[in-house]
PDB file of C-alpha atoms in Angstrom:
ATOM      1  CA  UNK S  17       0.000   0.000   0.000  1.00 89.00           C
ATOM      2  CA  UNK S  18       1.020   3.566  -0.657  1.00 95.00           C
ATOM      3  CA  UNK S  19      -0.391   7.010  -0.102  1.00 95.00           C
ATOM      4  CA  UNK S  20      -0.433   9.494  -2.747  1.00 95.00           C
ATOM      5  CA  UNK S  21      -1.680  13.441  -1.900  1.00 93.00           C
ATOM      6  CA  UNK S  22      -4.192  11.781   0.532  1.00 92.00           C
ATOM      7  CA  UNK S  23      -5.337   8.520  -1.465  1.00 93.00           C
ATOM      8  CA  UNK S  24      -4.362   5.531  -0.463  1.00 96.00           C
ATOM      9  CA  UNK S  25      -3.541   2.582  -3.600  1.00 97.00           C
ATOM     10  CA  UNK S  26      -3.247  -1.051  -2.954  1.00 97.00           C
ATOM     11  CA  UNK S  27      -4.251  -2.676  -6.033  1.00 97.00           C
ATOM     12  CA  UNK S  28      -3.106  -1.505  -9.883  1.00 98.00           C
ATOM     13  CA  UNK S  29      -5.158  -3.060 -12.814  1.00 98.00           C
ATOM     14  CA  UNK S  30      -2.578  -3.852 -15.479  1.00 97.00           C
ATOM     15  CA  UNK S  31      -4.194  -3.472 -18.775  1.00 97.00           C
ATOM     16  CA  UNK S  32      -2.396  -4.744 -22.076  1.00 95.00           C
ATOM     17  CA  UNK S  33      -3.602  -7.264 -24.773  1.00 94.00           C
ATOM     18  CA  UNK S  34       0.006  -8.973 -24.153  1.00 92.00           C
ATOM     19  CA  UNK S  35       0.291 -11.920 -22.091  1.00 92.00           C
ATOM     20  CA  UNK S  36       3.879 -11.232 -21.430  1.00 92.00           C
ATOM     21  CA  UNK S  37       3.476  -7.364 -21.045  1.00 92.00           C
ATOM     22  CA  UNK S  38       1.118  -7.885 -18.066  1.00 93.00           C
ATOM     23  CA  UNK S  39       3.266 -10.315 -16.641  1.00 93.00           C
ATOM     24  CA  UNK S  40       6.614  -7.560 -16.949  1.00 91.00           C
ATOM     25  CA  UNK S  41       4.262  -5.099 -15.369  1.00 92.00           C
ATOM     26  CA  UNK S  42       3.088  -7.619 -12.398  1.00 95.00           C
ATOM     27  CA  UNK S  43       6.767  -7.457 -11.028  1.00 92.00           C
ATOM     28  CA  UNK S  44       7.238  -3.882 -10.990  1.00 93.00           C
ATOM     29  CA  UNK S  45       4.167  -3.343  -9.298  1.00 96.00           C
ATOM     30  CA  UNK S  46       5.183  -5.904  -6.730  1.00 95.00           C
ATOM     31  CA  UNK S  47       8.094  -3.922  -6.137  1.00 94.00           C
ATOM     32  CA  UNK S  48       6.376  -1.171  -5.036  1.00 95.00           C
ATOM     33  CA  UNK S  49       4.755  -3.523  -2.641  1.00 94.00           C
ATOM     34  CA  UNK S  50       1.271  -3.291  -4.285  1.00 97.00           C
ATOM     35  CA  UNK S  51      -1.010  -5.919  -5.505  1.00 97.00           C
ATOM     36  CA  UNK S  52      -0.983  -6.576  -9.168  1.00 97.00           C
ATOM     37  CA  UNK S  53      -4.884  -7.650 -11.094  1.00 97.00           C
ATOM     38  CA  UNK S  54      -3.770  -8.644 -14.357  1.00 97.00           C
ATOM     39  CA  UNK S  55      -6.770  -7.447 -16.492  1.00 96.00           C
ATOM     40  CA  UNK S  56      -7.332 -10.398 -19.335  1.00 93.00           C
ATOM     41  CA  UNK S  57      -9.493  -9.738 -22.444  1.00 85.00           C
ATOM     42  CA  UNK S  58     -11.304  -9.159 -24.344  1.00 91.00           C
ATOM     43  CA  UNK S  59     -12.989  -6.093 -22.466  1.00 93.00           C
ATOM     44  CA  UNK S  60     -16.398  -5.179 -22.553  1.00 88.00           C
ATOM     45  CA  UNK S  61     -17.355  -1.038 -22.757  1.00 92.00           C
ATOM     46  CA  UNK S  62     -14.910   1.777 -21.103  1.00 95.00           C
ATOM     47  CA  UNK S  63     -18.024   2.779 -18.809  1.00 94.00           C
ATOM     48  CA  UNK S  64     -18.638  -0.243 -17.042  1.00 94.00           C
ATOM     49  CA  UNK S  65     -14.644  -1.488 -16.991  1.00 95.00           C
ATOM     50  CA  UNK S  66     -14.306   2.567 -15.293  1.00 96.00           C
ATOM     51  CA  UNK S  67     -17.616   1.878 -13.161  1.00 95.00           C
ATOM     52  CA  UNK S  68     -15.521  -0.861 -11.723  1.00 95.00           C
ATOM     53  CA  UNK S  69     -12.958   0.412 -10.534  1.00 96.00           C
ATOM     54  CA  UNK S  70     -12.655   0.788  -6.291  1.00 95.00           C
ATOM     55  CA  UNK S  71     -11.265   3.481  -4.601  1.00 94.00           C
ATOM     56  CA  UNK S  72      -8.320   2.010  -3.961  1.00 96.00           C
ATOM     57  CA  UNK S  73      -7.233   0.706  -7.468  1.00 97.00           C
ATOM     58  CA  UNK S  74      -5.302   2.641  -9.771  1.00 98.00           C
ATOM     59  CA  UNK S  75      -4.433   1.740 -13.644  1.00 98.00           C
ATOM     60  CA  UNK S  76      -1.467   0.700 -15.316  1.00 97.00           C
ATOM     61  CA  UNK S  77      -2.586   0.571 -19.131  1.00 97.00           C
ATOM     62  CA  UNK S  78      -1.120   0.029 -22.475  1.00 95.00           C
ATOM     63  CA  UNK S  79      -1.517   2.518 -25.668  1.00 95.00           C
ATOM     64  CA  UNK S  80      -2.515  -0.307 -28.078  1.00 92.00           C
ATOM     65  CA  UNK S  81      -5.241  -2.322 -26.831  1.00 94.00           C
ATOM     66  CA  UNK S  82      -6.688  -4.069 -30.528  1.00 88.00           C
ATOM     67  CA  UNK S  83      -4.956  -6.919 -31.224  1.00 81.00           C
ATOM     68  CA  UNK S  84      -5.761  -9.982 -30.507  1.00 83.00           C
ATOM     69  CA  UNK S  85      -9.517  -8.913 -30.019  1.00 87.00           C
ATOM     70  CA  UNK S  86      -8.720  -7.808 -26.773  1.00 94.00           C
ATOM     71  CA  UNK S  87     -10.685  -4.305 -26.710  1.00 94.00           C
ATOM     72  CA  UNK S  88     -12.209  -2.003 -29.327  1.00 93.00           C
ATOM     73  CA  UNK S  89     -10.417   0.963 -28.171  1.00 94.00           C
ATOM     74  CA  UNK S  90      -7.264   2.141 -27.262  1.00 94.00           C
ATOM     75  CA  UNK S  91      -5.482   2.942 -23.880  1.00 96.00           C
ATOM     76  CA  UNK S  92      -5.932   6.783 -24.813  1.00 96.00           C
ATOM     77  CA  UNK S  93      -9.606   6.417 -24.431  1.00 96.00           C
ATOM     78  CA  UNK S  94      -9.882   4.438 -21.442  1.00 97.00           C
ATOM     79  CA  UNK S  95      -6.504   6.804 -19.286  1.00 98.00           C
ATOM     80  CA  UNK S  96      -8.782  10.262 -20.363  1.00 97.00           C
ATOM     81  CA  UNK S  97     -11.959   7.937 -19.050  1.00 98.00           C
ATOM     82  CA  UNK S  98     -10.436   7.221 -15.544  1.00 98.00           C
ATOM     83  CA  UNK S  99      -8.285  10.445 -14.801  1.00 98.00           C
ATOM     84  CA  UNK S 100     -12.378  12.035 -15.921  1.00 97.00           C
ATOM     85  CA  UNK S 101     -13.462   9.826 -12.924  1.00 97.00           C
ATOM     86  CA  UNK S 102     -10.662  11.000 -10.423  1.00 97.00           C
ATOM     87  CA  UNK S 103      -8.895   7.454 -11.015  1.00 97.00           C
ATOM     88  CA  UNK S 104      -5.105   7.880 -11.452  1.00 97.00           C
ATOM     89  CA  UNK S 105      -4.436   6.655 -14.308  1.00 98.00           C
ATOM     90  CA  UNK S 106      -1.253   5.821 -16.413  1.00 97.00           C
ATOM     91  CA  UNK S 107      -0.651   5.716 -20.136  1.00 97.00           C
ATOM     92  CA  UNK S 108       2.215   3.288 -21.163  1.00 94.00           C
ATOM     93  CA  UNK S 109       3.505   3.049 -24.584  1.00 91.00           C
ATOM     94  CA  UNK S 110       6.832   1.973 -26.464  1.00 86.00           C
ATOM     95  CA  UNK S 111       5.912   4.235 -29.475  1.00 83.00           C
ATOM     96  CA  UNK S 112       8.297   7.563 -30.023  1.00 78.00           C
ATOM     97  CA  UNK S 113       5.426   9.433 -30.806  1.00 79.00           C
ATOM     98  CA  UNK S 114       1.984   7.723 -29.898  1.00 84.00           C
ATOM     99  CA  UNK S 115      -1.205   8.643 -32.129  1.00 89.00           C
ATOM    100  CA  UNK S 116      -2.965  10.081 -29.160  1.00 93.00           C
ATOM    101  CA  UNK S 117      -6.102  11.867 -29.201  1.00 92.00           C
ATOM    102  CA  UNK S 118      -5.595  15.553 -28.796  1.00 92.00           C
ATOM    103  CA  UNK S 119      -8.889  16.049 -26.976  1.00 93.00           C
ATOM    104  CA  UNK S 120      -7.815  13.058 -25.258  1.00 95.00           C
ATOM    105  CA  UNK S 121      -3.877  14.282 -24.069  1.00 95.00           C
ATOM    106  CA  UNK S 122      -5.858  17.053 -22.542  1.00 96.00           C
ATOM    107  CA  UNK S 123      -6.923  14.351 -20.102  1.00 97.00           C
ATOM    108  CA  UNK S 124      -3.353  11.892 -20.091  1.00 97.00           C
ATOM    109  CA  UNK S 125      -1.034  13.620 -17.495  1.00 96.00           C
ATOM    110  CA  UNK S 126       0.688  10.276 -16.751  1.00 94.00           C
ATOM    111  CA  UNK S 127       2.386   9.403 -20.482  1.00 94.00           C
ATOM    112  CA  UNK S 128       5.096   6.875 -19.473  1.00 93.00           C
ATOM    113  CA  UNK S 129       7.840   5.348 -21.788  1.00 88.00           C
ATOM    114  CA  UNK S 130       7.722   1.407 -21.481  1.00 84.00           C
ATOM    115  CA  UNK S 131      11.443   1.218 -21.338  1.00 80.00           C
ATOM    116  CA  UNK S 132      12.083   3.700 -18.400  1.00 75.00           C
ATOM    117  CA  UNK S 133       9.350   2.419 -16.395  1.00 84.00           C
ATOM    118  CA  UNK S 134      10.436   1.907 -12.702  1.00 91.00           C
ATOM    119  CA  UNK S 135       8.221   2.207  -9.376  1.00 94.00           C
ATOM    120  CA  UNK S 136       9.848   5.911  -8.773  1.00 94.00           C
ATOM    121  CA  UNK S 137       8.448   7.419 -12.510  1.00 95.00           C
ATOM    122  CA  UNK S 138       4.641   5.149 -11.940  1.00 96.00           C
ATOM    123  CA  UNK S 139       4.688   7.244  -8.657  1.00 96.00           C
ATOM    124  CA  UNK S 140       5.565  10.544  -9.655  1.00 96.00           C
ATOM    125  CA  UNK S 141       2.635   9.680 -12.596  1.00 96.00           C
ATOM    126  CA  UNK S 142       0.210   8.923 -10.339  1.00 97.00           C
ATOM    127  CA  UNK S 143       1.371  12.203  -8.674  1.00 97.00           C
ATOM    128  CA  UNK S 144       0.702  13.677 -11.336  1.00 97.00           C
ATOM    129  CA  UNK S 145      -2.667  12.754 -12.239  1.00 97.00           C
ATOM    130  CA  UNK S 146      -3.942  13.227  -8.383  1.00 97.00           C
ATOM    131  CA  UNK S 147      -2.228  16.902  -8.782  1.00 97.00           C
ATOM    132  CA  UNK S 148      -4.441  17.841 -12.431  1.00 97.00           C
ATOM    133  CA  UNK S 149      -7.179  15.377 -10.401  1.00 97.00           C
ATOM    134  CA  UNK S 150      -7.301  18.218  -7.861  1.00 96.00           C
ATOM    135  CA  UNK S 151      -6.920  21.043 -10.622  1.00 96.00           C
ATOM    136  CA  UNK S 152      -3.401  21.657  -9.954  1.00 97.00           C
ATOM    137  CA  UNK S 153      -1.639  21.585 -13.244  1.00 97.00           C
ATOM    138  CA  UNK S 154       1.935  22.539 -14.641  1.00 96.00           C
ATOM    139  CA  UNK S 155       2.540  25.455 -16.926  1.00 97.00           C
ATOM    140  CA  UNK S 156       3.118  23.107 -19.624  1.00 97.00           C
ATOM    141  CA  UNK S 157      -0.437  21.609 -18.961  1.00 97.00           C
ATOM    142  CA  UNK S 158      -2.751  23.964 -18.146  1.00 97.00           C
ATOM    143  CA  UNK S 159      -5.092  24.738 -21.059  1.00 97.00           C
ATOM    144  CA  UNK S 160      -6.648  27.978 -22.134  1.00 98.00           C
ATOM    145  CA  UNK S 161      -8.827  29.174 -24.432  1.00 98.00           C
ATOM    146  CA  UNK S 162      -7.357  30.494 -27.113  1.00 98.00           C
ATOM    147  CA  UNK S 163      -7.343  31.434 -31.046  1.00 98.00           C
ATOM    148  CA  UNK S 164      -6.613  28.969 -33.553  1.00 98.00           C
ATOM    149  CA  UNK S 165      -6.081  29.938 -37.966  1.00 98.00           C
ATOM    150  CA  UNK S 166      -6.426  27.974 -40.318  1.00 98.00           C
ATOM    151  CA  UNK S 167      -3.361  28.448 -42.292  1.00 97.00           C
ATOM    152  CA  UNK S 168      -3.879  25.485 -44.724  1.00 97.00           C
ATOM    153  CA  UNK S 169      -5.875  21.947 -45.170  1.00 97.00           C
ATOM    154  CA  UNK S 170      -4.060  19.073 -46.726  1.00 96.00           C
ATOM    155  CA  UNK S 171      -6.918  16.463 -47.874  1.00 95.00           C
ATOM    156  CA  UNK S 172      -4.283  13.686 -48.892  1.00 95.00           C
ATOM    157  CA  UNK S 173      -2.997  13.128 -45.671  1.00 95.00           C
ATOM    158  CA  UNK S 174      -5.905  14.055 -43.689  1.00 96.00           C
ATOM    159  CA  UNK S 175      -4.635  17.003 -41.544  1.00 96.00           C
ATOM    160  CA  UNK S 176      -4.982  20.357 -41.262  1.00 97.00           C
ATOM    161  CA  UNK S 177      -1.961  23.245 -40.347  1.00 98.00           C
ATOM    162  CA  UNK S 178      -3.188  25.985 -37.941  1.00 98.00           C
ATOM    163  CA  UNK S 179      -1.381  28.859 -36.478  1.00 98.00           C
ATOM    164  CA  UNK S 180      -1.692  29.718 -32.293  1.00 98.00           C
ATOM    165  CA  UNK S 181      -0.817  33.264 -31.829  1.00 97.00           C
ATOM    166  CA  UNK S 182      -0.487  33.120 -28.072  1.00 97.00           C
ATOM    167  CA  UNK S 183       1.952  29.866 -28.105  1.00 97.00           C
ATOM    168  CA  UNK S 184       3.956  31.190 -31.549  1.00 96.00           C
ATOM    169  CA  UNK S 185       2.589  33.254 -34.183  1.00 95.00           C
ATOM    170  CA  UNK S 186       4.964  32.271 -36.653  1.00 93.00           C
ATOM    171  CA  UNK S 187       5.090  28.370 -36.503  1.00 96.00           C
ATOM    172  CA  UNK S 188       2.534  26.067 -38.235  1.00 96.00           C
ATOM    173  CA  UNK S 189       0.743  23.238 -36.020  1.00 96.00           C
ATOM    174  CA  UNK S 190       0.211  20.247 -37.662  1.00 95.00           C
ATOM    175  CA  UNK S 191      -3.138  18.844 -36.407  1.00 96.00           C
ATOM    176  CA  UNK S 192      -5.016  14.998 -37.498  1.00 95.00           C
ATOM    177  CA  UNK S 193      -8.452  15.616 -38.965  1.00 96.00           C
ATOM    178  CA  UNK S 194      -9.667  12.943 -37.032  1.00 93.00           C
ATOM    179  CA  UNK S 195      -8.690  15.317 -33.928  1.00 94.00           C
ATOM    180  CA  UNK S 196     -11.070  17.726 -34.727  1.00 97.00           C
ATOM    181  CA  UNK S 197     -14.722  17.864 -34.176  1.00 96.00           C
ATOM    182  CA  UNK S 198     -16.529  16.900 -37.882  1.00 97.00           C
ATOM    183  CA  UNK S 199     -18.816  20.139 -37.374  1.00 97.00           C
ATOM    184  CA  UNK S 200     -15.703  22.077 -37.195  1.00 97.00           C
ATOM    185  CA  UNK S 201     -14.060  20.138 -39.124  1.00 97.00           C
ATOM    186  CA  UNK S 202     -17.073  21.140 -42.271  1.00 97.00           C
ATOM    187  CA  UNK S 203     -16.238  24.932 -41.689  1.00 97.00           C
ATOM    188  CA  UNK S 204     -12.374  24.801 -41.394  1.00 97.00           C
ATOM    189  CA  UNK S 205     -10.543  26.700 -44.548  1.00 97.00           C
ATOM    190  CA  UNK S 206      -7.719  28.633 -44.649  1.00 97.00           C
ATOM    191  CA  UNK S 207      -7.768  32.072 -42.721  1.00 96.00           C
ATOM    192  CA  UNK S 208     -10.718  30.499 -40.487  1.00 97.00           C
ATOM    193  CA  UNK S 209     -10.873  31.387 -37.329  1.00 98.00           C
ATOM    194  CA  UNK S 210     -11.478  29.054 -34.232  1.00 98.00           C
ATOM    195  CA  UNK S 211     -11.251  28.608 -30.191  1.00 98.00           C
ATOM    196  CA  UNK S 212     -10.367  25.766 -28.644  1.00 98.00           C
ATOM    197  CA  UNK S 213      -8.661  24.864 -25.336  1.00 97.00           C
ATOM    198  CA  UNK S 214      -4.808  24.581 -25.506  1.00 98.00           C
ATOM    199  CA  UNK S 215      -2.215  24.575 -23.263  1.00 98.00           C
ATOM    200  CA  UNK S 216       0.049  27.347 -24.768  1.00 98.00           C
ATOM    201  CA  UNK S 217       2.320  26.610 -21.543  1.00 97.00           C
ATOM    202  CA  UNK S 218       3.670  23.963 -23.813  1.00 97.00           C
ATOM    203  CA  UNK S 219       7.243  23.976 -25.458  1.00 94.00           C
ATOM    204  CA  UNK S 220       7.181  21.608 -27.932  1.00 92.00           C
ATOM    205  CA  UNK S 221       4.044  20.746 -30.261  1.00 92.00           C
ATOM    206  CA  UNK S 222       4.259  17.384 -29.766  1.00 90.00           C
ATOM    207  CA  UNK S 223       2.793  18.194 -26.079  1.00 93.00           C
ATOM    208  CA  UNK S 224      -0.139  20.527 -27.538  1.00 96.00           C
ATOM    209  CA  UNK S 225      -3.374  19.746 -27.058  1.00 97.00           C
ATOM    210  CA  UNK S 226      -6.837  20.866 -28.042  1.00 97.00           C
ATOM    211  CA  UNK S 227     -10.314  20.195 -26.524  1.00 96.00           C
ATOM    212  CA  UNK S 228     -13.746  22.327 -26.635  1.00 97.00           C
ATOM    213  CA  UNK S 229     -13.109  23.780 -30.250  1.00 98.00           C
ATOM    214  CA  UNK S 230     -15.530  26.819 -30.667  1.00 97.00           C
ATOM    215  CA  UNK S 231     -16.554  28.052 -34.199  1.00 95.00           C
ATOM    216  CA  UNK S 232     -16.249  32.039 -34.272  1.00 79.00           C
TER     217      UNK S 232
END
């Protein structure tokens, strides 16, 4: 058992459609003297897996959760799902640059590297969460509201490029179509005009994110 900003975990539910990945996890979490529940597939809906979840119980949970029919979505979806229910929640992925969600990173504060995972970095994560849990947030995290242009739309790869005058009104961000909202998506254009909430706090655009677009 440990206690975290006032909540107490003893169990972590290890979620990963890899046998052997659960099992890698199960040790570290023993280190930390907590109980490991190796979650096996294939999983049902995100609401009732969140519904759950006790009070005790935090997640450990991998980014790619389709093969091997063990979910229909990914561990983006179900980390924003949890931290949303005050359930710390960690995001664990071997991928350089994981196709998250940008309305979903809004809601990811623990992102962990498989590779440098150690009990230390899954506690500072869980920190973490509990910290944006109880609206405490780092500058690079906290999100504003704030203007987005359209600078250009590029149909063949499905993305759009928008300028963000308060983070840097010279560079171009690039941003998935699939990321935006499809009613907002039917009005972007070039020299369009949108809000969204972004955390401008961020230095590199990898770490943007953008949630609760607003057409102007």
């Amino acid at each position: 058992m440990i206690e975290i900003r006032g909540r107490t975990i003893e169990r972590v539910l290890i979620v990963d459609d890899d046998e052997e990945a659960r099992d890698a996890y199960e040790y570290t979490i023993e280190d930390m003297k907590l109980s490991p529940q190796k979650v096996t597939g294939p999983l049902a809906g995100i609401e009732g897996f969140v519904a759950g979840i006790q009070s005790n119980e935090a997640v450990l949970c991998d980014f790619h959760l389709k093969k091997r029919a063990y979910a229909e979505w990914n561990g983006d979806q179900l980390v924003a799902a949890c931290i949303k229910a005050d359930i710390p929640s960690i995001l664990c992925t071997a991928i350089t640059e994981p196709p998250i969600r940008l309305d979903l990173l809004r809601h990811i504060p623990g992102l962990l590297r498989t590779e440098t995972l150690d009990p230390s970095k899954i506690r500072q994560a869980w920190e973490k969460c509990l910290l944006e849990i109880d609206g405490v947030f780092e500058v690079a995290r906290k999100s504003w509201r704030t203007l987005v242009r359209i600078v250009d739309l590029d149909q063949d790869h499905r993305c759009i490029y928008a300028v963000l005058p308060a983070w840097d009104v010279h560079r171009r961000v690039k941003i998935d179509m699939d990321n935006i909202p499809p009613d907002i998506l039917a009005l972007a254009k070039p020299d369009r005009r949108f809000h969204a909430q972004v955390n401008t706090g961020a230095t590199d655009h990898r770490e943007l994110f953008f949630d609760e677009w607003e057409a102007n």
